[in-house]
Tab-separated table of C-alpha atoms in Angstrom:
chain	number	residue	atom	x	y	z
A	8	MET	CA	-156.745	-52.370	114.862
A	9	LYS	CA	-154.076	-54.798	113.619
A	10	GLN	CA	-154.403	-53.490	110.062
A	11	ARG	CA	-154.210	-49.882	111.310
A	12	ILE	CA	-150.971	-50.605	113.176
A	13	ILE	CA	-149.392	-52.391	110.200
A	14	THR	CA	-150.349	-49.561	107.840
A	15	ALA	CA	-149.013	-46.956	110.276
A	16	LEU	CA	-145.701	-48.810	110.600
A	17	ILE	CA	-145.362	-48.727	106.823
A	18	LEU	CA	-146.557	-45.160	106.303
A	19	ALA	CA	-144.549	-43.443	109.052
A	20	PRO	CA	-141.098	-44.287	107.607
A	21	LEU	CA	-142.311	-43.311	104.123
A	22	VAL	CA	-143.558	-39.939	105.396
A	23	ILE	CA	-140.301	-39.241	107.238
A	24	ALA	CA	-138.247	-40.306	104.209
A	25	GLY	CA	-140.278	-37.973	102.007
A	26	ILE	CA	-139.799	-35.055	104.393
A	27	PHE	CA	-136.014	-35.449	104.463
A	28	MET	CA	-135.120	-36.958	101.102
A	29	LEU	CA	-137.312	-35.204	98.560
A	30	PRO	CA	-135.810	-32.050	97.010
A	31	MET	CA	-137.876	-28.906	97.577
A	32	GLN	CA	-139.622	-29.008	94.200
A	33	GLY	CA	-140.326	-32.712	94.603
A	34	PHE	CA	-141.636	-32.007	98.102
A	35	LEU	CA	-143.893	-29.276	96.668
A	36	VAL	CA	-145.319	-31.708	94.099
A	37	ALA	CA	-145.952	-34.332	96.793
A	38	ILE	CA	-147.752	-31.892	99.121
A	39	ALA	CA	-149.750	-30.446	96.204
A	40	ALA	CA	-150.811	-34.000	95.282
A	41	ILE	CA	-151.913	-34.695	98.871
A	42	THR	CA	-153.833	-31.399	98.838
A	43	LEU	CA	-155.548	-32.368	95.589
A	44	VAL	CA	-156.599	-35.744	97.011
A	45	GLY	CA	-157.844	-33.906	100.107
A	46	PHE	CA	-159.975	-31.673	97.885
A	47	TRP	CA	-161.353	-34.736	96.098
A	48	GLU	CA	-162.404	-36.275	99.408
A	49	TRP	CA	-163.859	-32.926	100.509
A	50	THR	CA	-166.314	-33.048	97.586
A	51	GLN	CA	-168.300	-35.588	99.625
A	52	PHE	CA	-169.041	-32.895	102.192
A	53	THR	CA	-170.474	-30.566	99.540
A	54	GLU	CA	-173.095	-33.209	98.676
A	55	SER	CA	-173.044	-32.108	95.018
A	56	LYS	CA	-174.639	-34.159	92.249
A	57	SER	CA	-171.242	-34.669	90.596
A	58	ARG	CA	-168.026	-34.915	92.605
A	59	TYR	CA	-166.009	-34.164	89.472
A	60	ILE	CA	-167.837	-30.875	88.923
A	61	ALA	CA	-167.567	-30.108	92.641
A	62	LEU	CA	-163.799	-30.570	92.408
A	63	ILE	CA	-163.333	-27.916	89.698
A	64	PRO	CA	-163.520	-24.812	91.966
A	65	SER	CA	-160.988	-26.317	94.390
A	66	VAL	CA	-158.574	-27.217	91.584
A	67	ALA	CA	-158.882	-23.637	90.320
A	68	VAL	CA	-158.145	-22.201	93.776
A	69	LEU	CA	-155.162	-24.536	94.224
A	70	ALA	CA	-153.772	-23.592	90.803
A	71	ALA	CA	-154.315	-19.884	91.490
A	72	SER	CA	-152.447	-20.063	94.794
A	73	LEU	CA	-149.503	-21.828	93.144
A	74	PHE	CA	-149.503	-19.221	90.356
A	75	LEU	CA	-149.844	-16.140	92.572
A	76	LEU	CA	-147.435	-17.128	95.350
A	77	PRO	CA	-143.755	-17.821	94.542
A	78	THR	CA	-142.681	-21.440	94.859
A	79	SER	CA	-138.908	-21.041	94.660
A	80	THR	CA	-136.979	-22.230	97.689
A	81	LEU	CA	-135.279	-18.847	98.127
A	82	GLU	CA	-138.573	-16.955	98.327
A	83	LEU	CA	-140.230	-19.577	100.510
A	84	ALA	CA	-137.308	-19.276	102.942
A	85	ILE	CA	-138.147	-15.592	103.525
A	86	PRO	CA	-141.918	-15.481	104.192
A	87	SER	CA	-143.405	-12.389	102.522
A	88	ASP	CA	-146.655	-10.624	103.372
A	89	GLY	CA	-148.538	-12.870	100.948
A	90	TYR	CA	-147.434	-16.014	102.734
A	91	GLN	CA	-148.114	-14.447	106.126
A	92	ALA	CA	-151.633	-13.535	105.008
A	93	VAL	CA	-152.328	-17.156	104.064
A	94	LEU	CA	-151.081	-18.350	107.466
A	95	LEU	CA	-153.154	-15.709	109.271
A	96	ILE	CA	-156.289	-16.612	107.320
A	97	GLY	CA	-155.688	-20.293	108.034
A	98	SER	CA	-155.236	-19.645	111.761
A	99	ILE	CA	-158.397	-17.523	111.942
A	100	TRP	CA	-160.311	-20.242	110.105
A	101	TRP	CA	-159.311	-22.835	112.675
A	102	LEU	CA	-160.488	-20.606	115.505
A	103	ILE	CA	-163.841	-20.239	113.738
A	104	ALA	CA	-163.985	-23.964	112.941
A	105	SER	CA	-163.267	-24.767	116.588
A	106	GLY	CA	-166.238	-22.609	117.573
A	107	LEU	CA	-168.429	-24.439	115.057
A	108	VAL	CA	-167.469	-27.868	116.372
A	109	LEU	CA	-167.849	-26.928	120.034
A	110	THR	CA	-171.378	-25.609	119.364
A	111	PHE	CA	-172.413	-28.462	117.054
A	112	PRO	CA	-175.186	-29.384	116.205
A	113	LYS	CA	-176.598	-25.872	116.685
A	114	SER	CA	-173.890	-24.431	114.412
A	115	LYS	CA	-174.914	-26.800	111.602
A	116	ALA	CA	-177.790	-24.497	110.660
A	117	LEU	CA	-175.239	-21.852	109.609
A	118	TRP	CA	-173.601	-23.943	106.878
A	119	GLN	CA	-175.379	-27.259	106.324
A	120	ASN	CA	-177.353	-26.097	103.254
A	121	ASN	CA	-174.858	-23.532	101.996
A	122	LEU	CA	-172.913	-25.123	99.119
A	123	PRO	CA	-170.545	-22.168	98.435
A	124	LEU	CA	-169.684	-21.945	102.128
A	125	LYS	CA	-168.775	-25.646	102.287
A	126	HIS	CA	-166.470	-25.158	99.304
A	127	ILE	CA	-164.837	-22.208	101.069
A	128	PHE	CA	-164.369	-24.285	104.217
A	129	GLY	CA	-162.424	-26.803	102.122
A	130	TRP	CA	-160.194	-24.086	100.655
A	131	LEU	CA	-159.540	-22.636	104.113
A	132	THR	CA	-158.586	-26.105	105.341
A	133	MET	CA	-156.300	-27.268	102.533
A	134	ILE	CA	-154.605	-24.156	101.071
A	135	PRO	CA	-153.033	-22.881	104.346
A	136	PHE	CA	-152.015	-26.483	105.091
A	137	LEU	CA	-150.125	-26.655	101.789
A	138	TRP	CA	-148.288	-23.353	102.187
A	139	SER	CA	-147.488	-23.742	105.887
A	140	ILE	CA	-145.698	-27.045	105.240
A	141	LEU	CA	-143.755	-25.568	102.314
A	142	LEU	CA	-142.717	-22.510	104.338
A	143	LEU	CA	-141.531	-24.608	107.269
A	144	ARG	CA	-139.660	-27.004	104.966
A	145	ALA	CA	-137.826	-24.090	103.308
A	146	ASP	CA	-136.832	-22.378	106.572
A	147	HIS	CA	-133.054	-21.775	106.773
A	148	TYR	CA	-132.675	-23.906	103.638
A	149	ALA	CA	-129.613	-22.029	102.362
A	150	PHE	CA	-127.716	-22.683	105.612
A	151	ASP	CA	-129.025	-26.144	106.483
A	152	SER	CA	-131.150	-27.997	103.924
A	153	PHE	CA	-132.468	-30.311	106.652
A	154	TYR	CA	-133.417	-27.663	109.221
A	155	GLY	CA	-136.866	-27.161	107.715
A	156	ALA	CA	-137.352	-30.907	107.420
A	157	LYS	CA	-136.768	-31.187	111.164
A	158	LEU	CA	-139.353	-28.427	111.722
A	159	VAL	CA	-141.930	-30.313	109.660
A	160	LEU	CA	-141.168	-33.534	111.524
A	161	LEU	CA	-141.450	-31.685	114.850
A	162	VAL	CA	-145.025	-30.644	114.036
A	163	CYS	CA	-145.849	-34.211	112.992
A	164	LEU	CA	-144.397	-35.541	116.256
A	165	LEU	CA	-146.436	-33.039	118.272
A	166	VAL	CA	-149.641	-34.169	116.579
A	167	TRP	CA	-148.846	-37.890	116.741
A	168	ALA	CA	-147.838	-37.635	120.409
A	169	ALA	CA	-150.956	-35.618	121.256
A	170	ASP	CA	-153.156	-38.171	119.511
A	171	SER	CA	-151.545	-41.120	121.302
A	172	GLY	CA	-151.448	-39.380	124.680
A	173	ALA	CA	-155.088	-38.310	124.373
A	174	TYR	CA	-156.150	-41.842	123.434
A	175	PHE	CA	-154.532	-43.536	126.420
A	176	ALA	CA	-155.395	-40.775	128.906
A	177	GLY	CA	-158.974	-40.724	127.669
A	178	LYS	CA	-159.254	-44.504	127.988
A	179	SER	CA	-157.872	-44.410	131.530
A	180	PHE	CA	-159.325	-41.212	132.993
A	181	GLY	CA	-161.801	-39.756	130.489
A	182	LYS	CA	-165.117	-38.568	131.925
A	183	ARG	CA	-165.947	-35.074	130.639
A	184	LYS	CA	-166.783	-35.023	126.917
A	185	MET	CA	-165.334	-32.291	124.702
A	186	SER	CA	-167.977	-32.427	121.972
A	187	PRO	CA	-170.251	-35.437	122.475
A	188	ALA	CA	-172.435	-34.549	119.477
A	189	VAL	CA	-169.394	-34.906	117.179
A	190	SER	CA	-167.109	-37.457	118.844
A	191	PRO	CA	-168.286	-39.073	122.093
A	192	ASN	CA	-164.825	-40.560	122.739
A	193	LYS	CA	-162.947	-37.238	122.965
A	194	THR	CA	-162.634	-36.038	126.571
A	195	ILE	CA	-161.127	-33.122	128.467
A	196	GLU	CA	-158.946	-35.558	130.406
A	197	GLY	CA	-157.723	-37.037	127.139
A	198	LEU	CA	-156.877	-33.567	125.840
A	199	ILE	CA	-154.830	-32.831	128.976
A	200	GLY	CA	-153.015	-36.152	128.631
A	201	GLY	CA	-152.324	-35.375	124.988
A	202	ILE	CA	-150.936	-31.934	125.819
A	203	ILE	CA	-148.584	-33.304	128.478
A	204	THR	CA	-147.372	-36.151	126.240
A	205	ALA	CA	-146.842	-33.895	123.233
A	206	ILE	CA	-144.972	-31.247	125.224
A	207	ILE	CA	-142.541	-33.880	126.516
A	208	ILE	CA	-142.021	-35.351	123.040
A	209	GLY	CA	-141.874	-31.924	121.376
A	210	TRP	CA	-139.375	-30.485	123.869
A	211	THR	CA	-137.161	-33.549	123.510
A	212	ALA	CA	-137.340	-33.420	119.712
A	213	ALA	CA	-136.697	-29.656	119.542
A	214	SER	CA	-133.582	-30.113	121.681
A	215	ALA	CA	-132.360	-33.097	119.659
A	216	PHE	CA	-133.018	-31.287	116.351
A	217	ASP	CA	-131.494	-28.016	117.646
A	218	ILE	CA	-134.590	-26.073	116.610
A	219	ARG	CA	-134.415	-22.510	117.854
A	220	PHE	CA	-137.253	-20.550	119.454
A	221	GLU	CA	-137.156	-17.024	120.884
A	222	SER	CA	-137.536	-18.416	124.397
A	223	THR	CA	-138.694	-21.479	126.286
A	224	ALA	CA	-141.970	-19.701	127.027
A	225	ALA	CA	-142.479	-18.991	123.313
A	226	MET	CA	-141.781	-22.625	122.469
A	227	LEU	CA	-144.254	-23.895	125.051
A	228	GLY	CA	-146.888	-21.409	123.908
A	229	ILE	CA	-146.523	-22.527	120.287
A	230	PHE	CA	-146.597	-26.180	121.314
A	231	ILE	CA	-149.752	-25.828	123.419
A	232	ALA	CA	-151.611	-23.804	120.774
A	233	THR	CA	-150.622	-26.313	118.087
A	234	ILE	CA	-151.637	-29.315	120.174
A	235	ILE	CA	-155.051	-27.923	121.145
A	236	ILE	CA	-155.882	-26.847	117.595
A	237	SER	CA	-154.766	-30.246	116.245
A	238	VAL	CA	-157.247	-32.020	118.527
A	239	LEU	CA	-159.998	-29.633	117.442
A	240	GLY	CA	-158.970	-30.132	113.805
A	241	ASP	CA	-159.704	-33.825	114.191
A	242	LEU	CA	-163.129	-32.947	115.564
A	243	VAL	CA	-163.847	-30.530	112.712
A	244	GLU	CA	-163.465	-33.227	110.056
A	245	SER	CA	-165.589	-35.539	112.208
A	246	MET	CA	-168.237	-32.807	112.317
A	247	PHE	CA	-168.376	-32.522	108.519
A	248	LYS	CA	-168.460	-36.315	108.127
A	249	ARG	CA	-171.261	-36.651	110.669
A	250	ALA	CA	-173.281	-33.884	109.001
A	251	SER	CA	-172.828	-35.620	105.622
A	252	GLY	CA	-173.523	-39.125	106.954
A	253	ILE	CA	-170.016	-40.350	106.062
A	254	LYS	CA	-167.930	-42.753	108.167
A	255	ASP	CA	-164.554	-42.290	106.417
A	256	SER	CA	-163.436	-39.632	103.950
A	257	GLY	CA	-162.073	-42.347	101.628
A	258	THR	CA	-160.590	-45.841	101.352
A	259	ILE	CA	-157.132	-45.040	99.985
A	260	ILE	CA	-155.312	-46.063	103.193
A	261	PRO	CA	-156.116	-49.605	104.430
A	262	GLY	CA	-157.467	-49.562	107.961
A	263	HIS	CA	-157.287	-45.780	108.162
A	264	GLY	CA	-159.794	-44.498	105.620
A	265	GLY	CA	-158.921	-41.548	103.399
A	266	ILE	CA	-156.225	-38.908	103.259
A	267	LEU	CA	-158.351	-36.443	105.234
A	268	ASP	CA	-158.848	-39.056	107.951
A	269	ARG	CA	-155.068	-39.172	108.407
A	270	ILE	CA	-154.194	-35.485	108.040
A	271	ASP	CA	-157.210	-33.861	109.708
A	272	SER	CA	-155.199	-32.886	112.795
A	273	LEU	CA	-152.213	-31.836	110.669
A	274	THR	CA	-154.315	-29.524	108.480
A	275	ALA	CA	-155.047	-27.507	111.611
A	276	ALA	CA	-151.672	-27.871	113.332
A	277	PHE	CA	-149.372	-26.768	110.511
A	278	PRO	CA	-150.910	-23.323	109.745
A	279	VAL	CA	-151.142	-22.398	113.423
A	280	PHE	CA	-147.636	-23.601	114.235
A	281	ALA	CA	-146.188	-21.828	111.173
A	282	PHE	CA	-148.046	-18.572	111.862
A	283	LEU	CA	-146.803	-18.423	115.467
A	284	TYR	CA	-143.314	-19.620	114.545
A	285	PHE	CA	-142.802	-16.918	111.903
A	286	LEU	CA	-144.285	-14.065	113.984
């Protein structure tokens, strides 16, 4: 636990600095690199004979998405139908993934021995994550180059607050398990505590950052959907790790495991938040 806290205290300022200080193209390169590492860690779930060969299809899909969709700040700032389609597909995937995790282990029979499907699951997880962050970061860029950075940080704060709130509420009041076959420590009471904590933090941050929503009701709806899907996103990665007999997705982050172990909730939260935000 001590090592986890120390690592988090080092990583959090670096993440925030990257969000605000990197120019858009530098930010794109950084997120693409994180996505690539995520794909590398995902190769463990495919249980292929060679992880390097298993990585090739994902690299091709990542390269194709960067080639087919514009990456200029101006075009990212005005989400076109192509971007919206990626966000919609990502949001639908997380609804399906949530169903898979809530019905695990019965749902395992649908995908456990299907190698192409496990590759597709990885693409549906990482590609919408990449583009949703870029679209949020570029929002209103011409008028305020930091507005999008505050949006990205807002989503991070929602997820971090939900995770912390769920942990402490679950420890104190948790009784009813959300998905005991995947993660016996996640409870309904913890989820409720996470939602309440994240709404308070998110509302405060949105006001401080002067982030504009159509209405208070719209803001709360987006917050709640994002928080719930972020918790389920954490469970989805746990489901794939459990099915593959893996404890951590990697060892790149001391005390925390791999990149996927740290961004599992964010991979779900960003596409859903972005899709609802840009509706």
